[in-house]
Tab-separated table of C-alpha atoms in Angstrom:
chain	number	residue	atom	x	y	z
A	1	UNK	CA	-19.255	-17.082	-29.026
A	2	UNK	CA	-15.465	-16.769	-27.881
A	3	UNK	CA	-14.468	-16.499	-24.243
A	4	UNK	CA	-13.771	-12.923	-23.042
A	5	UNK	CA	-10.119	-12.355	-22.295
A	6	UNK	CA	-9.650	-10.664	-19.190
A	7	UNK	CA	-6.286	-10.269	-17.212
A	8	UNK	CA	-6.276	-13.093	-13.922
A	9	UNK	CA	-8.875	-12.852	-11.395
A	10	UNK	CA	-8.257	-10.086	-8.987
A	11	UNK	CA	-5.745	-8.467	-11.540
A	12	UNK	CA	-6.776	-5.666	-13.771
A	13	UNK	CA	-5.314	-3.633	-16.573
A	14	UNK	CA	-4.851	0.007	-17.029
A	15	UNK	CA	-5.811	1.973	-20.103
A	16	UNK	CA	-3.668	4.722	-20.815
A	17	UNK	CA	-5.846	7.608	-19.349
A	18	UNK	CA	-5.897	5.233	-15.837
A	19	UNK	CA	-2.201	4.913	-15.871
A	20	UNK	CA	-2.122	8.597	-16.035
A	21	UNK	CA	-4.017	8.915	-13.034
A	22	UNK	CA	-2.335	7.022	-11.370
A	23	UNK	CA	1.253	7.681	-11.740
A	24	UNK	CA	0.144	11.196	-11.051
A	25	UNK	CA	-0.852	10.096	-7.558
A	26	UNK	CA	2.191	7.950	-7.372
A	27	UNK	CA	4.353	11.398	-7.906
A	28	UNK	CA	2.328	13.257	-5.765
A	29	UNK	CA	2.939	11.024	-2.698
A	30	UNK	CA	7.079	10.480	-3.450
A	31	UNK	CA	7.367	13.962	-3.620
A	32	UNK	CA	6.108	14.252	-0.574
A	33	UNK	CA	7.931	10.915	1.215
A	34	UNK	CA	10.729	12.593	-0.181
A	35	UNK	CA	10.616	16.030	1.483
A	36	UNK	CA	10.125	15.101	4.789
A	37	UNK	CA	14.270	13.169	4.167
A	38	UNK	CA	13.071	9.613	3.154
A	39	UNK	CA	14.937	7.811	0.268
A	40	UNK	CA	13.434	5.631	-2.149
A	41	UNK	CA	15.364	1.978	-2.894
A	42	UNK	CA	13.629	-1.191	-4.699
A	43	UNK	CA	13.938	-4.794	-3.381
A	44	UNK	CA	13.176	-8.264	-5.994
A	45	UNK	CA	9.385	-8.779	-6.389
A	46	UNK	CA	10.166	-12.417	-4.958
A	47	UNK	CA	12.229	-13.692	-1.969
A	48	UNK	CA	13.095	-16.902	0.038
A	49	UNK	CA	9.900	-18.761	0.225
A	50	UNK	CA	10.786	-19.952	3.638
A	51	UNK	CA	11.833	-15.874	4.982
A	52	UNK	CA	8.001	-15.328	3.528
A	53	UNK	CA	7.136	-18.265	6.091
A	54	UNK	CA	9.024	-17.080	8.908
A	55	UNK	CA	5.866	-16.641	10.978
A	56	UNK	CA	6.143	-12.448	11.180
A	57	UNK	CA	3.426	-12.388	8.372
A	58	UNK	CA	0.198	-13.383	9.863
A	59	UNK	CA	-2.477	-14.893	7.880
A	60	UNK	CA	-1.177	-13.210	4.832
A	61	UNK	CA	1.798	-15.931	4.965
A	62	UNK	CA	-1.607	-18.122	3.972
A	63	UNK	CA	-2.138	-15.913	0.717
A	64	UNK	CA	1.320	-15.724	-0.608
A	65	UNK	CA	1.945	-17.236	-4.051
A	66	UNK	CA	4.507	-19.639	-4.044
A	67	UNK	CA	7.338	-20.264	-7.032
A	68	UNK	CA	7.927	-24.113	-7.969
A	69	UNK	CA	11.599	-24.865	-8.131
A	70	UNK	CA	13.128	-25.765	-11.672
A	71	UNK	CA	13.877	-29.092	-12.413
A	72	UNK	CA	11.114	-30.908	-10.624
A	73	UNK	CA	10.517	-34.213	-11.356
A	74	UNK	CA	7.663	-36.607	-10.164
A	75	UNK	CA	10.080	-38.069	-7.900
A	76	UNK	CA	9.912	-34.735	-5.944
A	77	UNK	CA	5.946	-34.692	-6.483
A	78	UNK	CA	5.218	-37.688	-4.899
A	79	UNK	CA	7.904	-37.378	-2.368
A	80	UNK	CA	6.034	-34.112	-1.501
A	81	UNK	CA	2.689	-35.456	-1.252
A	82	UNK	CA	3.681	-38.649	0.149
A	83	UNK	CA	5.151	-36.504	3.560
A	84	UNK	CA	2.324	-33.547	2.814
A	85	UNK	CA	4.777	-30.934	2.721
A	86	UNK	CA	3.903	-29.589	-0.538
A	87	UNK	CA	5.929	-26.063	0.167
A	88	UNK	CA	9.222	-28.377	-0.312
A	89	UNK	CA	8.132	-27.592	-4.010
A	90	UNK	CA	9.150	-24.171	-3.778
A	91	UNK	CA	12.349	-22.414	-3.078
A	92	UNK	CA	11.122	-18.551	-4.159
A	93	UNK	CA	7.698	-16.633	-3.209
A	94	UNK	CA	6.085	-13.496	-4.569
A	95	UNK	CA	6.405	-10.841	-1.811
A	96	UNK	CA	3.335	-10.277	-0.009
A	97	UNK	CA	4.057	-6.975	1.273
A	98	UNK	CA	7.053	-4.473	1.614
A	99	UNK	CA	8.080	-5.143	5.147
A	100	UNK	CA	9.312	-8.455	4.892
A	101	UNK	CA	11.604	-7.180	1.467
A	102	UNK	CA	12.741	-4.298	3.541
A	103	UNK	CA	13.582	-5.913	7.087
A	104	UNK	CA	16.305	-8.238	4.364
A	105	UNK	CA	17.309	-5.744	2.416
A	106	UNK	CA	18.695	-3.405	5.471
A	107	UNK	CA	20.426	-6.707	7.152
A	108	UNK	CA	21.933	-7.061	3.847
A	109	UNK	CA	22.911	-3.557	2.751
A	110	UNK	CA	23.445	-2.383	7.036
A	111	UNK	CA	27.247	-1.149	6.652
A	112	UNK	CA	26.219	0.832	3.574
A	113	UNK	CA	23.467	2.871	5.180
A	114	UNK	CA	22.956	5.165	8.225
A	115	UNK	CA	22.973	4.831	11.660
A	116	UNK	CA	19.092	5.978	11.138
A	117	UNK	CA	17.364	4.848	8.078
A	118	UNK	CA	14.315	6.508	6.517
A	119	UNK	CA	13.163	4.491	3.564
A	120	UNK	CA	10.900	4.663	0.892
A	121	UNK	CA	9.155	1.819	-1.353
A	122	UNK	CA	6.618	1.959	-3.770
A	123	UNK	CA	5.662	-1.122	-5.417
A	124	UNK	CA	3.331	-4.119	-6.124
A	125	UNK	CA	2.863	-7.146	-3.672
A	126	UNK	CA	0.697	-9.877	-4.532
A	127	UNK	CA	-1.834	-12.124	-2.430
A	128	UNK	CA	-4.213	-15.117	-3.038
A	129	UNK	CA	-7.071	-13.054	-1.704
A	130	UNK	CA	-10.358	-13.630	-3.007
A	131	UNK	CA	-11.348	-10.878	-5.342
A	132	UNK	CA	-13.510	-8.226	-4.350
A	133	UNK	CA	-14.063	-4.548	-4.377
A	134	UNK	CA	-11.026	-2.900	-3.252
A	135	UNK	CA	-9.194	-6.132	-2.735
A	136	UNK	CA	-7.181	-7.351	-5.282
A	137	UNK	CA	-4.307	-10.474	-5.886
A	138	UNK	CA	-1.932	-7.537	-7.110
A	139	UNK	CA	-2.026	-3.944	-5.784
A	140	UNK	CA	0.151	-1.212	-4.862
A	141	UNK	CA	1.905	-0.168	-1.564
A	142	UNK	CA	3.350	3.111	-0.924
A	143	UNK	CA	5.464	2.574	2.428
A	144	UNK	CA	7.671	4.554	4.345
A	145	UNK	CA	9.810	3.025	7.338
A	146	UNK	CA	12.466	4.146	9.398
A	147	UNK	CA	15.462	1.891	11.111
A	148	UNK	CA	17.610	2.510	13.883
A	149	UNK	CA	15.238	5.188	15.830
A	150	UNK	CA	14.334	3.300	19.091
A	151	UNK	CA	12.697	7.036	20.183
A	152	UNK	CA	8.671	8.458	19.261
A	153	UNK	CA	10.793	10.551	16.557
A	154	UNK	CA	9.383	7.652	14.172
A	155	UNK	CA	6.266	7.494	14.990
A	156	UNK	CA	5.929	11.441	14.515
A	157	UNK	CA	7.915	11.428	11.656
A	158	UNK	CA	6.028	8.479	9.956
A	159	UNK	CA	2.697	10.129	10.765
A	160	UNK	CA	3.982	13.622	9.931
A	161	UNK	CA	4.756	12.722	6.498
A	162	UNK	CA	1.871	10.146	5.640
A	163	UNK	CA	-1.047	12.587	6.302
A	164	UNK	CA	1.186	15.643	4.526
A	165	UNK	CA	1.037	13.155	1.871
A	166	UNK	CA	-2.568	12.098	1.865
A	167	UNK	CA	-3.465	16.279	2.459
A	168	UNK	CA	-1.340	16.851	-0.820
A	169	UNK	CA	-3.405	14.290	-2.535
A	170	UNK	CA	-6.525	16.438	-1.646
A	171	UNK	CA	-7.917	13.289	0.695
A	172	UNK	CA	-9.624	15.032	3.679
A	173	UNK	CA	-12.033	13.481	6.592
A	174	UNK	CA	-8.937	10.528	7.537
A	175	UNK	CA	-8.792	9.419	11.072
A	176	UNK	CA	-5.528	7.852	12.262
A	177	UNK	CA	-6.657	5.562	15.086
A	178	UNK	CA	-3.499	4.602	16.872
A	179	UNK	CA	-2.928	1.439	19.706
A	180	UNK	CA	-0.523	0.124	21.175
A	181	UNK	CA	0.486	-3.786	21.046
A	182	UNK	CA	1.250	-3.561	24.784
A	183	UNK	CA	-1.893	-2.512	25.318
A	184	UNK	CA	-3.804	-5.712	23.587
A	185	UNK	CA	-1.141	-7.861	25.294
A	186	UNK	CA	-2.565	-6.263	28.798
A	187	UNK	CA	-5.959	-6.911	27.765
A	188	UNK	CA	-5.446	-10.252	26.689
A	189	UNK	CA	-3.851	-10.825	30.065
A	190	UNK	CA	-6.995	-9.437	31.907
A	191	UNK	CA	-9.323	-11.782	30.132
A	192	UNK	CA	-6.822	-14.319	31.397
A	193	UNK	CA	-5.941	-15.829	28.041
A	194	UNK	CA	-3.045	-18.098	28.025
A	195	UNK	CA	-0.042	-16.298	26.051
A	196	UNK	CA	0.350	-19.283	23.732
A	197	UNK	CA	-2.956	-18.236	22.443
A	198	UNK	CA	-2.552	-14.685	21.893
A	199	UNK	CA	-2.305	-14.221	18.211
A	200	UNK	CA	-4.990	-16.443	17.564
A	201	UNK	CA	-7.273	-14.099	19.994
A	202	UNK	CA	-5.964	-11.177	18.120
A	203	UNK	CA	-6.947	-12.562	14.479
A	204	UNK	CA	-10.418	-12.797	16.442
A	205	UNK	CA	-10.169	-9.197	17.640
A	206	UNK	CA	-9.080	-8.240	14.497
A	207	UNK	CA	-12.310	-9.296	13.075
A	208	UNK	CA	-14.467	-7.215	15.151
A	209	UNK	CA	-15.426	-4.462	12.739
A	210	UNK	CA	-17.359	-7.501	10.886
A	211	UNK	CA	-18.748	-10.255	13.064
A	212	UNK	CA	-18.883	-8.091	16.440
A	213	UNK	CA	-18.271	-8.991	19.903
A	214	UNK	CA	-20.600	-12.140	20.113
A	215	UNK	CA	-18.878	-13.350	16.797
A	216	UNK	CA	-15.313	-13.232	18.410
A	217	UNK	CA	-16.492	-14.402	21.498
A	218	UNK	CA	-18.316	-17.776	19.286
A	219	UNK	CA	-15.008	-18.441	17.591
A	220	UNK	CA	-12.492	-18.272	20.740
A	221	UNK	CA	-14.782	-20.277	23.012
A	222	UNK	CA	-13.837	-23.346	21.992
A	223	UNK	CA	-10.540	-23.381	23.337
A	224	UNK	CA	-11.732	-21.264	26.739
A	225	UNK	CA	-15.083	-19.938	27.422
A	226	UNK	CA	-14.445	-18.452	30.887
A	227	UNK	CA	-11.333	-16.151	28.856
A	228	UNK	CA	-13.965	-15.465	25.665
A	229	UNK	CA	-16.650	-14.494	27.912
A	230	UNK	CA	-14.430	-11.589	30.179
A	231	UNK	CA	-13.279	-10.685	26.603
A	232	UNK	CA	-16.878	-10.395	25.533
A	233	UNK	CA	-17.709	-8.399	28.358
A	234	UNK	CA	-14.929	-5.541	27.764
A	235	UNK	CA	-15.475	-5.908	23.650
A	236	UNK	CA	-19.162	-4.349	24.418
A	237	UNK	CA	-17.735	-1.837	26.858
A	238	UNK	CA	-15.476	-1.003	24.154
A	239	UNK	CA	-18.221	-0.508	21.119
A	240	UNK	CA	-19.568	2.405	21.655
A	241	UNK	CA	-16.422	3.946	21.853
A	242	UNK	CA	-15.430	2.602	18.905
A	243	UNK	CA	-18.401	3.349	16.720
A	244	UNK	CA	-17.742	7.248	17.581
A	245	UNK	CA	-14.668	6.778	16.239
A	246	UNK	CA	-12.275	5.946	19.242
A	247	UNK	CA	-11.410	8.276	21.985
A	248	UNK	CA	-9.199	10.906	22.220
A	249	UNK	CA	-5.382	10.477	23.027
A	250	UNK	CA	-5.126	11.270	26.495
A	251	UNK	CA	-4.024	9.076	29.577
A	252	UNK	CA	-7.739	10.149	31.468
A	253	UNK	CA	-9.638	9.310	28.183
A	254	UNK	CA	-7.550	6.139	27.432
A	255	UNK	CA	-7.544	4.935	31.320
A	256	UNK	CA	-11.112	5.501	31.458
A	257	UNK	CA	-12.153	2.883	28.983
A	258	UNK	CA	-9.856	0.041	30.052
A	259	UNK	CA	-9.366	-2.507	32.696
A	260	UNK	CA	-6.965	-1.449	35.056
A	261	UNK	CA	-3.418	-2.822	35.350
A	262	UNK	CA	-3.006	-1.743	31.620
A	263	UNK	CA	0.471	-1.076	31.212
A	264	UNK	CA	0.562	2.742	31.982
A	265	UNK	CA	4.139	3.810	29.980
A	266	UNK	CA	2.146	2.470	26.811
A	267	UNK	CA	-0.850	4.788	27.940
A	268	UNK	CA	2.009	7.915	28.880
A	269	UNK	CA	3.787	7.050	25.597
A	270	UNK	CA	0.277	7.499	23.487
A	271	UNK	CA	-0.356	10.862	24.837
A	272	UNK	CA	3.166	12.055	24.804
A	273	UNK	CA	2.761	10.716	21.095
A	274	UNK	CA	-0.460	13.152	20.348
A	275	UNK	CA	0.808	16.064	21.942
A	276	UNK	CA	3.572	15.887	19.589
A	277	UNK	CA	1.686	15.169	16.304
A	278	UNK	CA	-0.624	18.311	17.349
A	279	UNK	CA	0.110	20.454	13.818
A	280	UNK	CA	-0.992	17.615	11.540
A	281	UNK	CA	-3.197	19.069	8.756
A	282	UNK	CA	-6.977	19.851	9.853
A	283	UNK	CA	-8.422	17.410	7.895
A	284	UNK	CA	-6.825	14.369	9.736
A	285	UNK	CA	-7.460	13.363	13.073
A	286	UNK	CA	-5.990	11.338	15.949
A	287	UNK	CA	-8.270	8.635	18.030
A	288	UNK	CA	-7.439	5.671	20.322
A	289	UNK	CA	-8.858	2.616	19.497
A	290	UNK	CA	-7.729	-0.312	22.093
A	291	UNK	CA	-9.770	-3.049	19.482
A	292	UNK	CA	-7.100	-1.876	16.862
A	293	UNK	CA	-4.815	-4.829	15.942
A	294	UNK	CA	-3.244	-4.937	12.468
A	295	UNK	CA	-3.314	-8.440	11.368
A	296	UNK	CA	0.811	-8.984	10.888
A	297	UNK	CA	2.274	-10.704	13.527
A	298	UNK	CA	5.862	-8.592	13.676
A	299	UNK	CA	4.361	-5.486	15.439
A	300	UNK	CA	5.432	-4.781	18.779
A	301	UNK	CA	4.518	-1.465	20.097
A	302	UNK	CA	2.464	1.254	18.961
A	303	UNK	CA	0.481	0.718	15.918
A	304	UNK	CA	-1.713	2.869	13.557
A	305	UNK	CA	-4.429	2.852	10.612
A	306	UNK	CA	-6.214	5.495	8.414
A	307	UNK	CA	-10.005	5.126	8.094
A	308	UNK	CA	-11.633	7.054	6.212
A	309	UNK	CA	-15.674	7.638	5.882
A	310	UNK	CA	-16.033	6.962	1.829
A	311	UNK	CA	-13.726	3.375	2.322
A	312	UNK	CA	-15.443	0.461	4.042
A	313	UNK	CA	-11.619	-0.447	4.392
A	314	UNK	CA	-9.076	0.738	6.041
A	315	UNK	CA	-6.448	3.234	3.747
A	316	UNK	CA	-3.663	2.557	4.858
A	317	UNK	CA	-1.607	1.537	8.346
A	318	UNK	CA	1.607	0.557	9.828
A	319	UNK	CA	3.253	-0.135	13.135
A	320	UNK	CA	6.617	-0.522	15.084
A	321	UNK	CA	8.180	-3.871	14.495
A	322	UNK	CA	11.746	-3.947	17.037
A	323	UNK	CA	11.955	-7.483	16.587
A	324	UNK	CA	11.949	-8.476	12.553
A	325	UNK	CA	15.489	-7.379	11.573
A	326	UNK	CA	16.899	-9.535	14.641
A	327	UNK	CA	15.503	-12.310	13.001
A	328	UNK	CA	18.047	-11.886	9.676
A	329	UNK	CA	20.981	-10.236	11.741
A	330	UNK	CA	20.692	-11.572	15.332
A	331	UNK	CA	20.961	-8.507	16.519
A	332	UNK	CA	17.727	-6.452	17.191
A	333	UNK	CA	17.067	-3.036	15.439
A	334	UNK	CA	14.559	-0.824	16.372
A	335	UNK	CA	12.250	-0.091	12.916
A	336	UNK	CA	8.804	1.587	12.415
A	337	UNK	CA	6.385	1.794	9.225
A	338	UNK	CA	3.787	3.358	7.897
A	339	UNK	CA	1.762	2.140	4.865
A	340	UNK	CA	-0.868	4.025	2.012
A	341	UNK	CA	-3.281	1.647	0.618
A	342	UNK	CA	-3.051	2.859	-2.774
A	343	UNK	CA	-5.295	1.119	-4.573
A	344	UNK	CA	-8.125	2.332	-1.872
A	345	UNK	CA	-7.004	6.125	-1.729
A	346	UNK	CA	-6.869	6.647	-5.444
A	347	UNK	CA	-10.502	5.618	-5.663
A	348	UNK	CA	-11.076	8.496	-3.477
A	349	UNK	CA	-9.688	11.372	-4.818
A	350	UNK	CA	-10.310	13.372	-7.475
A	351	UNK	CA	-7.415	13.671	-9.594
A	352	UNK	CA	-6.869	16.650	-12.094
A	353	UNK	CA	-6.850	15.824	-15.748
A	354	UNK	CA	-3.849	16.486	-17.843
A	355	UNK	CA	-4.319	19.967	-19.338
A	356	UNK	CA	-2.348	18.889	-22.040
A	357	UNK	CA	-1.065	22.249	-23.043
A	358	UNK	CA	2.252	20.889	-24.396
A	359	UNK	CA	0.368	17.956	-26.548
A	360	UNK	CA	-0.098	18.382	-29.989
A	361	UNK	CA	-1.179	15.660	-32.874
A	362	UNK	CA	0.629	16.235	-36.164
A	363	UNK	CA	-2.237	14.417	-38.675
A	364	UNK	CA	0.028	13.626	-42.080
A	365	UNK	CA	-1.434	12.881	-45.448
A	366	UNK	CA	-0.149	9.447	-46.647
A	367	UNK	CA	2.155	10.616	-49.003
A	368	UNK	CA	4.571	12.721	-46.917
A	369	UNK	CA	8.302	11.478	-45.881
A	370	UNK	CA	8.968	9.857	-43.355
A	371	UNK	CA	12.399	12.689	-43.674
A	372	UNK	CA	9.962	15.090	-43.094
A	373	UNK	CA	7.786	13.989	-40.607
A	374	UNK	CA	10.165	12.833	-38.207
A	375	UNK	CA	12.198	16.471	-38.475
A	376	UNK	CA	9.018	18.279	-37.327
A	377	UNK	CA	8.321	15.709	-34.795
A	378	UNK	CA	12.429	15.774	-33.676
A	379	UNK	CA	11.882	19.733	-33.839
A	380	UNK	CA	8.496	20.046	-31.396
A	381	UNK	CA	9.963	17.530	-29.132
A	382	UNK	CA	12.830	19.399	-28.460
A	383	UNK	CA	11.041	22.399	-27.455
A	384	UNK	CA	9.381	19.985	-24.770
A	385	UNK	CA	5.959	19.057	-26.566
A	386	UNK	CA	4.470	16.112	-26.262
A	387	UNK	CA	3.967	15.045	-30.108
A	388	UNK	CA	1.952	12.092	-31.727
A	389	UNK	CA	1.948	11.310	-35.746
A	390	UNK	CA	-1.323	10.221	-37.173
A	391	UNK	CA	-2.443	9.032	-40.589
A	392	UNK	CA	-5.589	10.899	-41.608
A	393	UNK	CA	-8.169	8.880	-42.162
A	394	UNK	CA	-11.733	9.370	-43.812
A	395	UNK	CA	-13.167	9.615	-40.418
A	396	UNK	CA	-11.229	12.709	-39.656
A	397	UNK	CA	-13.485	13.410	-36.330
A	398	UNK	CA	-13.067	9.832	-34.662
A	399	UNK	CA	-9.641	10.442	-35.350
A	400	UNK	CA	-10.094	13.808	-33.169
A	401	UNK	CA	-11.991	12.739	-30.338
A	402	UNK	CA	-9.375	9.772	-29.542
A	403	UNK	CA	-6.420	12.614	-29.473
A	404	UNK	CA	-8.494	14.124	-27.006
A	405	UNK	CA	-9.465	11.596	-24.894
A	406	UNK	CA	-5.908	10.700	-24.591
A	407	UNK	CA	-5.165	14.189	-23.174
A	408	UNK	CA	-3.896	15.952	-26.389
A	409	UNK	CA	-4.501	19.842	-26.729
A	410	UNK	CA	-4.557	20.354	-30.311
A	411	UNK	CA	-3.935	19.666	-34.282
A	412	UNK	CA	-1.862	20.683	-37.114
A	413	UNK	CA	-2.294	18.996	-40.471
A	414	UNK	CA	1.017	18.123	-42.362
A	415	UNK	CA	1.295	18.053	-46.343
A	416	UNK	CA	3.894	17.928	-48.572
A	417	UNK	CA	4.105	21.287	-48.718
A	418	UNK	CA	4.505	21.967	-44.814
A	419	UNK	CA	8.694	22.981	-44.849
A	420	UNK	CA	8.796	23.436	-41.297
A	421	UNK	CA	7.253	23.960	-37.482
A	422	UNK	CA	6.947	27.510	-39.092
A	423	UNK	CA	4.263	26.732	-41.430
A	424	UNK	CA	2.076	24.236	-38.991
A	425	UNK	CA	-1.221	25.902	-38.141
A	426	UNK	CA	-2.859	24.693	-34.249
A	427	UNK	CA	-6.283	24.099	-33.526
A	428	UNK	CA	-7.314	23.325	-30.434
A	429	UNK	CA	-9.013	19.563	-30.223
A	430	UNK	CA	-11.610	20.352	-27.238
């Protein structure tokens, strides 16, 4: 028996009624990244393996795919292995996500663009993830970031547009649970964790949702149990609060949860925050959730992520990140993004069908003209129908029901009599 062929592990293709789908989607959420004044630009699909490597990645540095450099030889193997550097093999890197791309791309393009920035990319990134439902090595982000505004106008702008966005795609029941970075940092403090060791704790934290508070406090006692155990202690506090969902963004609700000596213009700056996102669509809602870390390692102040009840995942997330450009210009620049995990929201919403009222299938017997058959397909096109020639065959009804499975409306036979669109008679497929 031969061997299935199947696109790469954690890769998939897209018949044509998927692609549909989704590029309706797609439109659906530029159209509305575009109305609230965001502009859409494109960046390579690789870059500089070692910008990939800079360290502002987090573990997802680990699942970038790496590009060999041409002209190897086995000199340059062995030399590699010999000194076990094995990324001096590779100059270029597929881009793990948009951020990184982005963060170049304005220190390369800054004189060209405003003072403020509002950007918007849609695209695939790739990671060496291991495959599983709703995570895949190649999936689609739809991100929308804005440079140069130090103020909360970016945060309420990012938000603003990302859940007008997900309400346009019909997605209801999303919670945007928001933190702050200074927040964690404060918390980290209080457990009296060493700095040096603070964004291994926060991979730990990060893992909470799956191995709980005894499961972060196993894997950071190692290096400190006296630290993992205080940690341990305010993780359970925390639980409860986090199972309903967070708490609500206020400074008494926020203050009331924490250890004290939290920094308290984070705490303000949340509230202040939710008081000014208060006209976001019904359907989404706004918790605090101190356990929230996002797993990239530029973020810097407040940080956010959709969760939504049918997604075991989150949907999509973001955060401000003041200190990435500074690495590429050496100057910083304040910048803040917000992220749709599209392959995760599209499996959630129901998407309408193409009506297809514009589609029509001309079937042709085998001995018409080509002449003729491309003038009345030239002639339907041009008054904006979507028009598809097919040979009839003996199995006139297979023929049929694949027109209308791929969305078209109806039929007209063509002979060598048929003169014109005049003389074409309709039927509807369904």
């Amino acid at each position: 028996m031969a061997s299935p062929i199947t696109p790469p592990r954690g890769m998939r293709d897209f018949l044509p009624a998927d692609k549909a789908r989704r590029e309706h989607a797609l439109g659906v959420i530029r159209t509305s990244f575009a109305a609230h004044g965001f502009d859409e630009i494109e960046t390579p699909v690789v870059e500089d393996v070692a910008r990939l490597h800079s360290g502002l990645g987090g573990d997802n540095e680990k699942l970038a795919f790496s590009v060999l450099r041409r002209g190897l030889d086995t000199e340059d193997l062995t030399a590699a292995i010999e000194h076990g550097d094995l990324m001096s093999l590779a100059d270029l890197g597929l881009r793990f996500d948009l951020t990184v791309p982005l963060a170049r791309f304005y220190a390369t393009h800054r004189a060209e663009l405003p003072p403020v920035f509002r950007a918007i990319q849609i695209a695939p990134v790739w990671r060496a993830e291991r495959p599983q439902k709703g995570r895949y090595r190649q999936f689609v982000q739809c991100d929308i970031d804005i440079i140069g505004e130090a103020g909360q106008l970016a945060e309420v702008e990012l938000i603003t547009a990302t859940a007008a966005a997900l309400e346009a795609l019909g997605l209801e029941g999303c919670t945007i649970r928001i933190n702050d970075r200074r927040i964690l940092n404060g918390l980290l403090e209080f457990c009296g964790f060493e700095e040096s060791r603070w964004p291994q704790v926060l991979i730990s934290i990060d893992k909470l949702d799956k191995i709980g508070a005894e499961g972060v406090v196993a894997e950071l006692s190692a290096d400190g149990a006296d630290s993992a155990a205080v940690l341990g202690g305010v993780l359970e506090t925390l639980e409860p609060h986090i199972a309903d969902g967070g708490v609500a963004l206020t400074v008494e609700a926020i203050t009331s949860i924490l250890p004290d000596g939290i920094d308290t213009d984070a705490v303000a700056q949340l509230e202040a925050l939710a008081h000014a996102l208060g006209s976001l669509p019904p359907g989404v809602k706004l918790r605090f959730d101190p356990t929230l870390v996002r797993g990239m390692g530029y973020y810097t102040g407040t940080i956010f992520e959709i969760s939504h009840p049918g997604s075991g995942s989150s949907v999509g997330g973001g955060g401000r990140y003041d200190g990435m450009i500074g690495r590429f210009l050496g100057t910083d620049v304040p910048a803040c993004g917000f992220s749709i995990g599209f392959e995760r929201v599209v499996d959630l919403i129901d998407l309408p069908e193409s009506d297809g009222a514009d589609s029509v299938v001309l079937v042709f017997e085998p001995t018409v003209a080509l002449s003729r058959l491309l003038a009345l397909k030239t002639e339907l096109v041009d008054a904006g129908r979507r028009v598809r020639l097919e040979r009839r065959t003996k199995n006139l009804k297979a023929l049929l029901d694949r027109s209308a499975a791929a969305g078209f409306a109806s039929f007209a036979f063509v002979t060598d009599d048929t003169d014109g669109v005049a003389a074409l008679e309709f039927k509807p497929l369904a």
